[in-house]
Coordinates of C-alpha atoms in Angstrom, one line a residue:
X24 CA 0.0 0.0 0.0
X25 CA 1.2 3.2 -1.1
X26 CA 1.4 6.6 1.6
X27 CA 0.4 9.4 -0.5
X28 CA 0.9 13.1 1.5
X29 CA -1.2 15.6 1.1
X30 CA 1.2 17.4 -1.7
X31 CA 0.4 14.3 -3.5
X32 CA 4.2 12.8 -2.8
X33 CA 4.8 9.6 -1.5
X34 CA 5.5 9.4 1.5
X35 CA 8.8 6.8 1.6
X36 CA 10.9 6.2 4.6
X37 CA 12.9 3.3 3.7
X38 CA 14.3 5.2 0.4
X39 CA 15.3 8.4 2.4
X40 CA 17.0 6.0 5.0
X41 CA 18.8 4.2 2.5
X42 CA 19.6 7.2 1.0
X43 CA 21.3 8.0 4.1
X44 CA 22.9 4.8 4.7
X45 CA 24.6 5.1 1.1
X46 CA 26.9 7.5 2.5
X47 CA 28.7 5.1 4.5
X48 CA 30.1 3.3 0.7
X49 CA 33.3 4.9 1.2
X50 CA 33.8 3.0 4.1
X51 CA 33.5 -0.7 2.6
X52 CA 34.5 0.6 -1.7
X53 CA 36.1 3.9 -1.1
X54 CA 34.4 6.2 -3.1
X55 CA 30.3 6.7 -3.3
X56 CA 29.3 8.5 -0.5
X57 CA 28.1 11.5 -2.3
X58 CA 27.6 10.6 -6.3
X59 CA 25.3 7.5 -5.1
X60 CA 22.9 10.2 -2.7
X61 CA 23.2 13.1 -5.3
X62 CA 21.3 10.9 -8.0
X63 CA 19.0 9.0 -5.8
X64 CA 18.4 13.1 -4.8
X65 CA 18.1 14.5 -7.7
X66 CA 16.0 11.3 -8.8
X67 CA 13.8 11.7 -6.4
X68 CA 13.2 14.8 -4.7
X69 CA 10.0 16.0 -6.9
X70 CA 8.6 12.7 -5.9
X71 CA 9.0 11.6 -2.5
X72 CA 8.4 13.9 0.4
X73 CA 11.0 15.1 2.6
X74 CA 13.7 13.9 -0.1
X75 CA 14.3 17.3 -0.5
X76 CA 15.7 18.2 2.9
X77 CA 17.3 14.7 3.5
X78 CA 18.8 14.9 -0.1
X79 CA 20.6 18.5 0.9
X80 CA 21.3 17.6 4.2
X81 CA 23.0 14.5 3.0
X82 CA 25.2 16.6 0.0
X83 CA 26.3 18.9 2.7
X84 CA 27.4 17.1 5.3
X85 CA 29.4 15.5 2.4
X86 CA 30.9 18.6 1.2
X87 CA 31.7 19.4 4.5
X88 CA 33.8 16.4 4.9
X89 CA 35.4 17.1 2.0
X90 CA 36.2 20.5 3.4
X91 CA 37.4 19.2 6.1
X92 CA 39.5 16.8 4.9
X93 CA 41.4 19.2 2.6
X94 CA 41.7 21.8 5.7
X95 CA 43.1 19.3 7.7
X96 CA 46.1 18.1 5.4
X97 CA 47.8 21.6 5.6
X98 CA 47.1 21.6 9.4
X99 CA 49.1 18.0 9.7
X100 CA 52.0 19.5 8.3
X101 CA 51.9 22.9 10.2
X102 CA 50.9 21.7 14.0
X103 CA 50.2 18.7 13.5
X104 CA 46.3 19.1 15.0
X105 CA 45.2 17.9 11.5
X106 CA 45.8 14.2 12.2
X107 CA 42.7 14.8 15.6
X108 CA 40.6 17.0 12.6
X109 CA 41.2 13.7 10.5
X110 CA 40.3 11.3 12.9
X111 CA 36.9 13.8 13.9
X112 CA 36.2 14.2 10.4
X113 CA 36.0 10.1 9.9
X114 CA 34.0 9.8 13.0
X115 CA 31.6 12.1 12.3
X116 CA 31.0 10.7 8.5
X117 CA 30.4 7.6 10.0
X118 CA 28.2 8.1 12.8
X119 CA 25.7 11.0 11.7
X120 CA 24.5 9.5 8.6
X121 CA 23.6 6.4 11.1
X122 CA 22.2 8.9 12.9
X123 CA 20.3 10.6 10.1
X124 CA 18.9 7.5 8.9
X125 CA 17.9 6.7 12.4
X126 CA 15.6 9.8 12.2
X127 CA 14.7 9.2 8.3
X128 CA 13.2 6.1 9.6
X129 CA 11.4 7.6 12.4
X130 CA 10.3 11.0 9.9
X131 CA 12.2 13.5 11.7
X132 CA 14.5 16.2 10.5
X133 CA 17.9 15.2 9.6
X134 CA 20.9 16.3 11.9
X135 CA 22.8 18.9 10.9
X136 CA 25.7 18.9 13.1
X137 CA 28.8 20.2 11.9
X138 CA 27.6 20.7 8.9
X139 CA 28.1 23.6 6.6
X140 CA 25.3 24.8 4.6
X141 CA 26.2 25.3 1.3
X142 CA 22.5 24.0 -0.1
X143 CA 19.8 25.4 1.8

C-alpha cells in the first residue's frame, strides 16, 4: 500500500534511510558516499516527500567532509592538529548518517551537526 501526502508525494521512509545509509560506501568501496545520494536526490526529490531536505542535508554534510578533509592536510603538516581534525572528520562521516537515517526512519529532520550549509 502506497502513503500518498497531502502534496500528493509519497511518502517513503525506507528510500530516504537508504539514501542515508549510502553515504557510508566509502567506508567498505572507497568512493560513493556522495555521487550515489546526489542521483538517488536528484532522482527523487520532486517525488518523495521530505527527499528534498534529506537529499541537501546528505550533500552537505558531504561537502563538508570534504572540506574538512582538505583543511586538515595543511594543518598536519603545520601543527600537527590535523591528524585529531582527521580522525573527527571520519567519525563524524560515520556516525551522523547512522544517525540521520535513524531519524529518516522515524520522519524526523535530519541532523545537521557540523555541517556547513552550502544548499539550503
Amino acid at each position: 500500500m502506497e502513503v500518498v501526502s497531502r502534496e500528493g508525494m509519497r511518502v517513503d521512509r525506507p528510500l530516504l534511510t537508504i539514501t542515508h545509509l549510502t553515504q557510508l560506501l566509502t567506508y567498505f568501496i572507497g568512493f560513493g558516499s556522495l555521487i550515489v545520494p546526489l542521483i538517488i536526490w536528484l532522482s527523487s526529490r520532486n517525488r518523495v516527500e521530505g527527499m528534498n531536505e534529506h537529499g541537501k542535508a546528505i550533500i552537505n554534510l558531504q561537502l563538508s567532509l570534504i572540506l574538512y578533509v582538505i583543511l586538515s592536510i595543511p594543518a598536519i603538516l603545520l601543527l600537527g592538529l590535523g591528524i585529531i581534525t582527521l580522525i573527527g572528520t571520519a567519525i563524524l562521516g560515520f556516525v551522523l548518517p547512522i544517525v540521520n537515517a535513524v531519524r529518516a526512519s522515524n520522519g524526523e529532520s535530519p541532523s545537521t551537526f557540523l555541517t556547513i550549509p552550502f544548499f539550503s
